[in-house]
Protein backbone atom coordinates (compact mmCIF):
# COMPACT_ATOMS: atom_id res chain seq x y z
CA UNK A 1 -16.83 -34.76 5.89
CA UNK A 2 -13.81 -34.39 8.21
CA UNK A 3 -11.84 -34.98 4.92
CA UNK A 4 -13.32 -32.61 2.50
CA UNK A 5 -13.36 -29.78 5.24
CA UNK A 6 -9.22 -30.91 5.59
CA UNK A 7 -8.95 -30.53 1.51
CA UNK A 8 -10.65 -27.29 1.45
CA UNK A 9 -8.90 -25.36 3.89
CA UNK A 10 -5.66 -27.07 2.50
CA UNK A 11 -6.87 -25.38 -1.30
CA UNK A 12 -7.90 -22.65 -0.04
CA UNK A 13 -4.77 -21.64 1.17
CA UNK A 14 -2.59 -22.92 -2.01
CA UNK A 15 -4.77 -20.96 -4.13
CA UNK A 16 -4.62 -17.82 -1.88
CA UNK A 17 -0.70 -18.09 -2.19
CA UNK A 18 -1.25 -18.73 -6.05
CA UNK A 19 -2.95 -15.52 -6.71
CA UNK A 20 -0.49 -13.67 -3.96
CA UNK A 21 2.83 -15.37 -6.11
CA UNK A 22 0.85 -14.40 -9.45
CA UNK A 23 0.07 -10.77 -8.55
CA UNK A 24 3.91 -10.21 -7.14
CA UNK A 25 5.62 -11.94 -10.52
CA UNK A 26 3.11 -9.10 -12.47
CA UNK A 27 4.07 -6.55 -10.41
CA UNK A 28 8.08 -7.27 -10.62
CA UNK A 29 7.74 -8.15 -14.54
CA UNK A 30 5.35 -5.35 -15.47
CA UNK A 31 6.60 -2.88 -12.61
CA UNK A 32 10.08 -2.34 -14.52
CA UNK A 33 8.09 -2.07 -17.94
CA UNK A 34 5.91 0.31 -16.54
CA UNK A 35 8.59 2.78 -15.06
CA UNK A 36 10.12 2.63 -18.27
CA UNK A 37 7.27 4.42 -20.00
CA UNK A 38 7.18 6.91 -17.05
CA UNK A 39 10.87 7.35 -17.49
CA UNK A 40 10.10 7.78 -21.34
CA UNK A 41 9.05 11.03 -20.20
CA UNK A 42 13.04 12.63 -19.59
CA UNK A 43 14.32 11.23 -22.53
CA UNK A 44 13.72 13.41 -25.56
CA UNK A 45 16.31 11.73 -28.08
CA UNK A 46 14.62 9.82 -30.17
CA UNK A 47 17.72 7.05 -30.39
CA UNK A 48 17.55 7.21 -26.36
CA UNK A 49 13.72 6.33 -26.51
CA UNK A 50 14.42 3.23 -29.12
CA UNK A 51 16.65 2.04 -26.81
CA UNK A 52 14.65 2.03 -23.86
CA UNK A 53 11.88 0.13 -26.10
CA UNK A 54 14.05 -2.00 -26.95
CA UNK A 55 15.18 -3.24 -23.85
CA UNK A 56 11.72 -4.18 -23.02
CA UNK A 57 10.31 -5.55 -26.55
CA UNK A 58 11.09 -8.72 -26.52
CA UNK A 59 9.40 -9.44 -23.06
CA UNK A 60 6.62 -7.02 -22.32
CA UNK A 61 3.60 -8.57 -23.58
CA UNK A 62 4.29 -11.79 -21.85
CA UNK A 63 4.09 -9.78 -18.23
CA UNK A 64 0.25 -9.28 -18.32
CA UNK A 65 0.16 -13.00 -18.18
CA UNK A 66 0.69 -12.94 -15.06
CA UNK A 67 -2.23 -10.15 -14.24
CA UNK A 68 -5.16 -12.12 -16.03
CA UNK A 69 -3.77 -15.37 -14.06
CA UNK A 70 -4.26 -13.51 -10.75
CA UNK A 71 -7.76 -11.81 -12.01
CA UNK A 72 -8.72 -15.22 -13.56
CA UNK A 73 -7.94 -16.87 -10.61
CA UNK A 74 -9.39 -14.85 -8.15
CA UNK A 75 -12.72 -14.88 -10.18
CA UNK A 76 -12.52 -18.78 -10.51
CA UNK A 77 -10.97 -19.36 -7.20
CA UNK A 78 -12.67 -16.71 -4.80
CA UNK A 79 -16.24 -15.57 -6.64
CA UNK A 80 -17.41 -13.64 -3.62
CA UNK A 81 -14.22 -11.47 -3.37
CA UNK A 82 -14.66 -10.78 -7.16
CA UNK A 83 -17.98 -9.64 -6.38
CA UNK A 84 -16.99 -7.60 -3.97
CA UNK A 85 -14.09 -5.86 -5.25
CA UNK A 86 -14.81 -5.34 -8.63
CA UNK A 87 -17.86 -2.79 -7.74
CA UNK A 88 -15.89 -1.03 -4.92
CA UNK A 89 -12.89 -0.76 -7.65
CA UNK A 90 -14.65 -0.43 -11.26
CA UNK A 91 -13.60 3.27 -11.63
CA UNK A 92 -9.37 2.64 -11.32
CA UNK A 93 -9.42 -0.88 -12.44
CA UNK A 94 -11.15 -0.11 -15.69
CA UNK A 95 -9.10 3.04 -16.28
CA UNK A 96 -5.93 0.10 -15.22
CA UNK A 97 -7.27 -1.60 -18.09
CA UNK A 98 -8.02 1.34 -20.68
CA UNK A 99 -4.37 2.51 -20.17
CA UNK A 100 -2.50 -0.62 -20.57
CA UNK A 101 -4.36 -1.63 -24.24
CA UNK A 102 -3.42 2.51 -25.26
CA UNK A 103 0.08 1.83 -23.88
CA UNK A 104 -0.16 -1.67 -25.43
CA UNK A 105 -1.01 -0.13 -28.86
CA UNK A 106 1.48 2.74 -28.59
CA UNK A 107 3.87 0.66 -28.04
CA UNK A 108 3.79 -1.26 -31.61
CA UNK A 109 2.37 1.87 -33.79
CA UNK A 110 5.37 4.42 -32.84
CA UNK A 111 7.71 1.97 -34.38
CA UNK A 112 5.12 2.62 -38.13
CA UNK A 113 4.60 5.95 -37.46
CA UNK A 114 6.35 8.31 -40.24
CA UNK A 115 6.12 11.49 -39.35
CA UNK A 116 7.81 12.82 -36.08
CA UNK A 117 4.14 14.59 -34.89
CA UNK A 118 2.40 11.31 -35.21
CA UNK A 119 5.48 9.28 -33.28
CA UNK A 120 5.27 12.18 -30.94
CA UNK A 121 1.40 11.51 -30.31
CA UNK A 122 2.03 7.61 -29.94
CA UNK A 123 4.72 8.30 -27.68
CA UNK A 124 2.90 10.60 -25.78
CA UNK A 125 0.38 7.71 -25.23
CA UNK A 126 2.57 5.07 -23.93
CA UNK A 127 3.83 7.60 -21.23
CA UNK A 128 0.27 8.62 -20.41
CA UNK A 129 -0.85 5.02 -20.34
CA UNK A 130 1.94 3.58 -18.00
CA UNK A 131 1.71 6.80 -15.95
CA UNK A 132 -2.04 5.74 -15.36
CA UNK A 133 -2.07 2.24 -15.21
CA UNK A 134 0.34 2.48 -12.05
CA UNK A 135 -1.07 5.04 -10.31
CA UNK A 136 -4.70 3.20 -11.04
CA UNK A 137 -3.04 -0.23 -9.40
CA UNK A 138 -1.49 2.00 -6.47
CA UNK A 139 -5.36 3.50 -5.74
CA UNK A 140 -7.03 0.35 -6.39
CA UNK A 141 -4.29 -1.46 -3.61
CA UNK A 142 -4.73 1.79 -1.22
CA UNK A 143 -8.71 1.46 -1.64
CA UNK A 144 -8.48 -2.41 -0.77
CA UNK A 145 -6.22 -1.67 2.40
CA UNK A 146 -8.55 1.13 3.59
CA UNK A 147 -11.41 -1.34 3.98
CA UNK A 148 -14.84 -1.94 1.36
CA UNK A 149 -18.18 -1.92 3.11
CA UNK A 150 -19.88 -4.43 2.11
CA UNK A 151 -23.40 -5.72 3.23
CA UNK A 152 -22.47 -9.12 5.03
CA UNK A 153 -26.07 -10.54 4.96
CA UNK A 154 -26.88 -9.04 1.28
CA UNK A 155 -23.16 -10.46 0.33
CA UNK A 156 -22.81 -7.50 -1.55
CA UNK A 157 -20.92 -3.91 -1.94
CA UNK A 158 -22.71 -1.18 -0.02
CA UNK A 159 -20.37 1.62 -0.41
CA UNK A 160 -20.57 4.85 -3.01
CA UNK A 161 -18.98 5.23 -6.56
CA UNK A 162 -15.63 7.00 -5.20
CA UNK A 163 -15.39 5.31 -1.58
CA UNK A 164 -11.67 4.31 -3.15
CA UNK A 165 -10.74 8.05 -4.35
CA UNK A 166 -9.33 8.78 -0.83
CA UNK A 167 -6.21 10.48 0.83
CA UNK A 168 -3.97 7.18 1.27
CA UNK A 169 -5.28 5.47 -1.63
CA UNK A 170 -3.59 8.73 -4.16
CA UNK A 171 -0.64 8.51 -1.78
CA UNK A 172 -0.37 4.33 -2.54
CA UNK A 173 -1.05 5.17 -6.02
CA UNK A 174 2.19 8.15 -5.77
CA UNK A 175 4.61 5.77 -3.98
CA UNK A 176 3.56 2.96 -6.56
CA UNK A 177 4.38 4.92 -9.85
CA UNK A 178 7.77 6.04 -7.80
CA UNK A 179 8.68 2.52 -7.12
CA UNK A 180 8.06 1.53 -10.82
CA UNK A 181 10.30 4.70 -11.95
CA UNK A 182 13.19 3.26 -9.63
CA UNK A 183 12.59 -0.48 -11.00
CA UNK A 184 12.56 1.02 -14.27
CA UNK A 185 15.79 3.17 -13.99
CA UNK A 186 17.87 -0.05 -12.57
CA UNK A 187 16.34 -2.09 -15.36
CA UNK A 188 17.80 0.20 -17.86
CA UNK A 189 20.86 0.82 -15.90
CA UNK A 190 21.44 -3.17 -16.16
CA UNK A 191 20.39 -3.16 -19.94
CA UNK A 192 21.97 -0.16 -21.46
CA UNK A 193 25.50 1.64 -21.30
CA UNK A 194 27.08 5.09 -22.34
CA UNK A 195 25.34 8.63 -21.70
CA UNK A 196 22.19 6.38 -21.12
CA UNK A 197 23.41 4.76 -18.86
CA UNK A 198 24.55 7.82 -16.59
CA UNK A 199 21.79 9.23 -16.80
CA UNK A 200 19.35 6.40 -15.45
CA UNK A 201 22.02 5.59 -12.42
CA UNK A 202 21.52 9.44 -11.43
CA UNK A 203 17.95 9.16 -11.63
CA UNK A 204 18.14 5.94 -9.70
CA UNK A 205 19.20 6.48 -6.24
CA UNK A 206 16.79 9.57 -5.64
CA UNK A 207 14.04 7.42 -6.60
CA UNK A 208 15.47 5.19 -4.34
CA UNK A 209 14.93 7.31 -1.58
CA UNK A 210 11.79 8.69 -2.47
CA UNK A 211 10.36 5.09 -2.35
CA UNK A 212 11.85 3.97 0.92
CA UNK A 213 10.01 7.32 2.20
CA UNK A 214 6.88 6.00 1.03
CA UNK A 215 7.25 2.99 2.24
CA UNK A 216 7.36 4.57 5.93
CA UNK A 217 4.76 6.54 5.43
CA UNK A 218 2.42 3.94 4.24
CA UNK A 219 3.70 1.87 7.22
CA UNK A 220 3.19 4.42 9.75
CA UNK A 221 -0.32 4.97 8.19
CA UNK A 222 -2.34 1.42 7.80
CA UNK A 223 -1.94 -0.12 11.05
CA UNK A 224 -4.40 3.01 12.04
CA UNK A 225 -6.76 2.70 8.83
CA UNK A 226 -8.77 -0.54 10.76
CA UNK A 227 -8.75 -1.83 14.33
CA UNK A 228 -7.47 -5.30 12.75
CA UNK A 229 -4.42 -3.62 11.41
CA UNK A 230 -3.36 -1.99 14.39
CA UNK A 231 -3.74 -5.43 16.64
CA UNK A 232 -2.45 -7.43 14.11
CA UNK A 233 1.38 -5.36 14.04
CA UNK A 234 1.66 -4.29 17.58
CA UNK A 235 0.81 -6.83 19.59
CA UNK A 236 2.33 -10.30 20.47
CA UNK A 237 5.35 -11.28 18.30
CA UNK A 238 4.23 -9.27 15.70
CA UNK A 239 5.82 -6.34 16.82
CA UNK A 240 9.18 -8.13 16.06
CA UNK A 241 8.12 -9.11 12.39
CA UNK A 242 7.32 -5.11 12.08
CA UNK A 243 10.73 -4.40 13.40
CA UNK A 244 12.62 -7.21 11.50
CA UNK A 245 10.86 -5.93 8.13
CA UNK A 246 11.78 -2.37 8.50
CA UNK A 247 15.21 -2.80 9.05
CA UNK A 248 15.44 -5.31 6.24
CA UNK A 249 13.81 -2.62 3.80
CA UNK A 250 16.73 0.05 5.27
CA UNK A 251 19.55 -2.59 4.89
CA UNK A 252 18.43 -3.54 1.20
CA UNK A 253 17.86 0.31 0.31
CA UNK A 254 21.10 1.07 1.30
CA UNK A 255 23.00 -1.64 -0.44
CA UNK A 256 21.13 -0.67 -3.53
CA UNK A 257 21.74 3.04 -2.92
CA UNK A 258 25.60 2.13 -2.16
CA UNK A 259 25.54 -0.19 -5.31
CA UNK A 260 24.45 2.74 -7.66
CA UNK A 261 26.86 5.45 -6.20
CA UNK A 262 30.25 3.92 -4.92
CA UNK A 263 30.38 0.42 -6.11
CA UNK A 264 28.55 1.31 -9.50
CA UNK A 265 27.15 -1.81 -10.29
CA UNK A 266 25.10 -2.88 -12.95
CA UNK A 267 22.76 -5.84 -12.12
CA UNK A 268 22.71 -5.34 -8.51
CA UNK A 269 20.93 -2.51 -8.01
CA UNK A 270 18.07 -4.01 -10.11
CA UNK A 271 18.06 -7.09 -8.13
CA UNK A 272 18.13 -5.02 -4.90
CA UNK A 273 15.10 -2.81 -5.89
CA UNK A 274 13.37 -6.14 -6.35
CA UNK A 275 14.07 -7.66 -3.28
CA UNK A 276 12.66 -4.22 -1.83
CA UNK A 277 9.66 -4.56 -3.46
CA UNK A 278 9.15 -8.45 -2.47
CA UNK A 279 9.52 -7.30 1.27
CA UNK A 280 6.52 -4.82 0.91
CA UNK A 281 4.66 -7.86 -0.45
CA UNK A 282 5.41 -9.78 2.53
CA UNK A 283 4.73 -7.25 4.81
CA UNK A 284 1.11 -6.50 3.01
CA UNK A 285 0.72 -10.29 3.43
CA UNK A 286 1.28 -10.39 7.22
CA UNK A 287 -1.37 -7.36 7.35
CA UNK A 288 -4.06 -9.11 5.16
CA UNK A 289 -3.35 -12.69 5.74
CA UNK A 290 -6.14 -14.53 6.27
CA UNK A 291 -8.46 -11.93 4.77
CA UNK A 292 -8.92 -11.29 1.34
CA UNK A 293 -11.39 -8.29 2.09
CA UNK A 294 -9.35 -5.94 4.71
CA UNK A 295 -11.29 -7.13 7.71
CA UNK A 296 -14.46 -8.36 6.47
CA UNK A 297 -13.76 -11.49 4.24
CA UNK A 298 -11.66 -14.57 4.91
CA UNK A 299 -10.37 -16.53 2.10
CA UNK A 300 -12.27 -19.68 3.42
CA UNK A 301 -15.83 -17.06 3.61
CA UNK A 302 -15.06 -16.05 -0.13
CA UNK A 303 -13.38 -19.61 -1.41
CA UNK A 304 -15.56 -21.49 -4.18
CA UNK A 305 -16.39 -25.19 -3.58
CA UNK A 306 -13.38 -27.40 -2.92
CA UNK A 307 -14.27 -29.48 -6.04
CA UNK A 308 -14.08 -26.46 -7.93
CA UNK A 309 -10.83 -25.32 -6.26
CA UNK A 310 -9.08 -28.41 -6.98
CA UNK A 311 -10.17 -29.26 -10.83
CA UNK A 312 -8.81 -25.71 -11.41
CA UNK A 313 -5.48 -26.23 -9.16
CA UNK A 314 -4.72 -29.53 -11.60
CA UNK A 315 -4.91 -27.07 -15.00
CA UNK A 316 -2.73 -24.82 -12.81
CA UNK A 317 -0.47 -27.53 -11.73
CA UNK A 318 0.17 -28.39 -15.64
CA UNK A 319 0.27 -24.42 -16.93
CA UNK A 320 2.08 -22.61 -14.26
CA UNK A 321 5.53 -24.60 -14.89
CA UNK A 322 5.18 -24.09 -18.70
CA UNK A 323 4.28 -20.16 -18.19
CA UNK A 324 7.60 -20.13 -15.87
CA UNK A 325 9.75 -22.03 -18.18
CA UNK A 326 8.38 -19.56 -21.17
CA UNK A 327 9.18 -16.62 -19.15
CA UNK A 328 12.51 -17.53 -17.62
CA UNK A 329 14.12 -18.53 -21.05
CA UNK A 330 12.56 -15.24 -22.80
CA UNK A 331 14.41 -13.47 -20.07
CA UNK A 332 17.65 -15.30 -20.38
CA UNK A 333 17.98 -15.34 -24.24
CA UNK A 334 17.71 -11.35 -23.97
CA UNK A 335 19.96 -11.51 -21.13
CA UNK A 336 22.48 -9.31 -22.56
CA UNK A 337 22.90 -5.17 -22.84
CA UNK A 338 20.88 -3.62 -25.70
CA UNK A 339 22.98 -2.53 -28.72
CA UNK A 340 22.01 1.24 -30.20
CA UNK A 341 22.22 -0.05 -33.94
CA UNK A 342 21.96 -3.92 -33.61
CA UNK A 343 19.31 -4.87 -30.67
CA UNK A 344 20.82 -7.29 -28.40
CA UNK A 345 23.88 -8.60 -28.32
């Protein structure tokens, strides 16, 4: 017994960092791609807008890998979260879900389309469905953090239909669409050159600061959403961790921000806007960790059986390093900047 308690805790906590890695490689991957479409928006060339699709075509429909892993896993993994979210979080997930197939489909039919009204309407549906889809993952992450009643002896969801339509759930959902613009516009600033080019670097650093202000605000706001939050950053050495992360968010902001306006880099600010959004991860880790359900279900309360936990972590064990491998050389065969006539170089 001693040993089978020792392996599930010990799975428990590999699969909990599973889904955590999986969820944070979607949301870097798809983030950028997502922006993009939002970005699509300010570009009315229509040699401009190839462009920008361009830079993402060869990779974009191998980022929503990475969001059924993390769904798949956390159904197969932890069933009683699954049950518990899904109801509190039908409304924005399924909308999530609508708006990435129309963005999905827009995104291969503009290139058929003929006439310039029905590229305009396919267009118009690839903004509309990345605007969506990232405001719908902001709400559904705001509605999580804000707590889901849930009947503890019932084991099931007790709240109303629009318990996640709330004040700081729109406001995640706002500063999550701005921090996809800004991955977006350093993306194409890394990918693209000329008038382009300019144009995306100017957009850039506002962004920049727009989603550093977010990220205060949403800072200065959970710890007060649930008792547990509150304890959990301001007392003991946490306080330090709070501190440490906030100045490491202003230090990386304003080496991107510097990196876009006086040293005018091109692949730095990208990377820099990605280690900004890693460093909200961690800090949403350190406020969730070791609940899965915002403070009503540990990952050990919502874990399946350890049996079941470790057949699936040996088919994970033998896909994950393939997936990673697929990804990494997609990424560095279409490495280069992205030609107006020819594609990549």
């Amino acid at each position: 017994m001693p040993l089978v308690e020792g392996l599930s805790f010990d799975l428990t906590v590999i699969w909990a960092f599973l889904i955590a890695a999986a969820v944070l490689i979607y949301v870097i991957l798809d983030g950028f791609d997502l922006g993009l479409g939002m970005l699509f928006a300010l570009e009315r060339g229509r040699g401009d807008r190839d462009v920008m699709m361009n830079s993402v075509a060869p990779v974009w429909d191998g980022n929503e890998t990475w969001l059924v892993l993390g769904g798949g896993g956390l159904l197969a993994a932890f069933p009683l979260a699954y049950a518990l979210i899904l109801p509190a979080l039908y409304m924005p997930i399924m909308a999530m879900l609508l708006a990435l197939i129309f963005r999905g489909v827009a995104f291969e039919f503009r290139w058929r389309a003929g006439r310039n009204l029905s590229r305009a309407g396919w267009d118009a549906a690839f903004i509309g469905g990345s605007g969506i889809a990232a405001l719908c993952q902001g709400i559904a992450l705001g509605a999580l953090l804000q707590g889901i009643r849930i009947d503890k002896v019932a084991r099931s969801y007790s709240g109303g239909w629009w318990d996640w339509l709330t004040p700081f759930s729109v406001t995640v959902g706002i500063a999550v669409m701005t921090g996809y613009m800004l991955l977006g516009a350093t993306w194409l600033v890394m990918k693209t050159g000329g008038e382009l080019q300019e144009r995306m670097r100017s957009r850039a650093w506002p962004l920049g600061l727009a989603t550093v202000g977010f990220i205060g605000v949403i800072s200065l706001w959970t710890p007060f959403l649930q008792e547990g939050f509150y304890a959990r950053w301001f007392s003991g050495w946490h306080i330090i961790l709070a501190v440490g992360v906030g100045l490491a968010v202003l230090a990386i902001a304003a080496l991107m921000l510097r990196a876009l306006t006086v040293h005018r880099h091109e692949y730095w600010p990208f990377l820099l806007a990605l280690a900004l959004f890693a460093l909200c991860f961690v800090g949403l880790g350190v406020s969730m960790f070791p609940y899965i359900i915002p403070t009503r279900i540990t990952i050990w309360e919502a874990a399946a059986p350890a049996l079941s936990q470790k057949f699936m972590l040996i088919g994970a064990a033998v896909l994950l390093p393939i997936i990673l491998t697929y990804t990494g050389y997609a990424y560095w065969v279409f490495r280069g900047k992205v030609d107006p006539e020819s594609g990549y170089h």
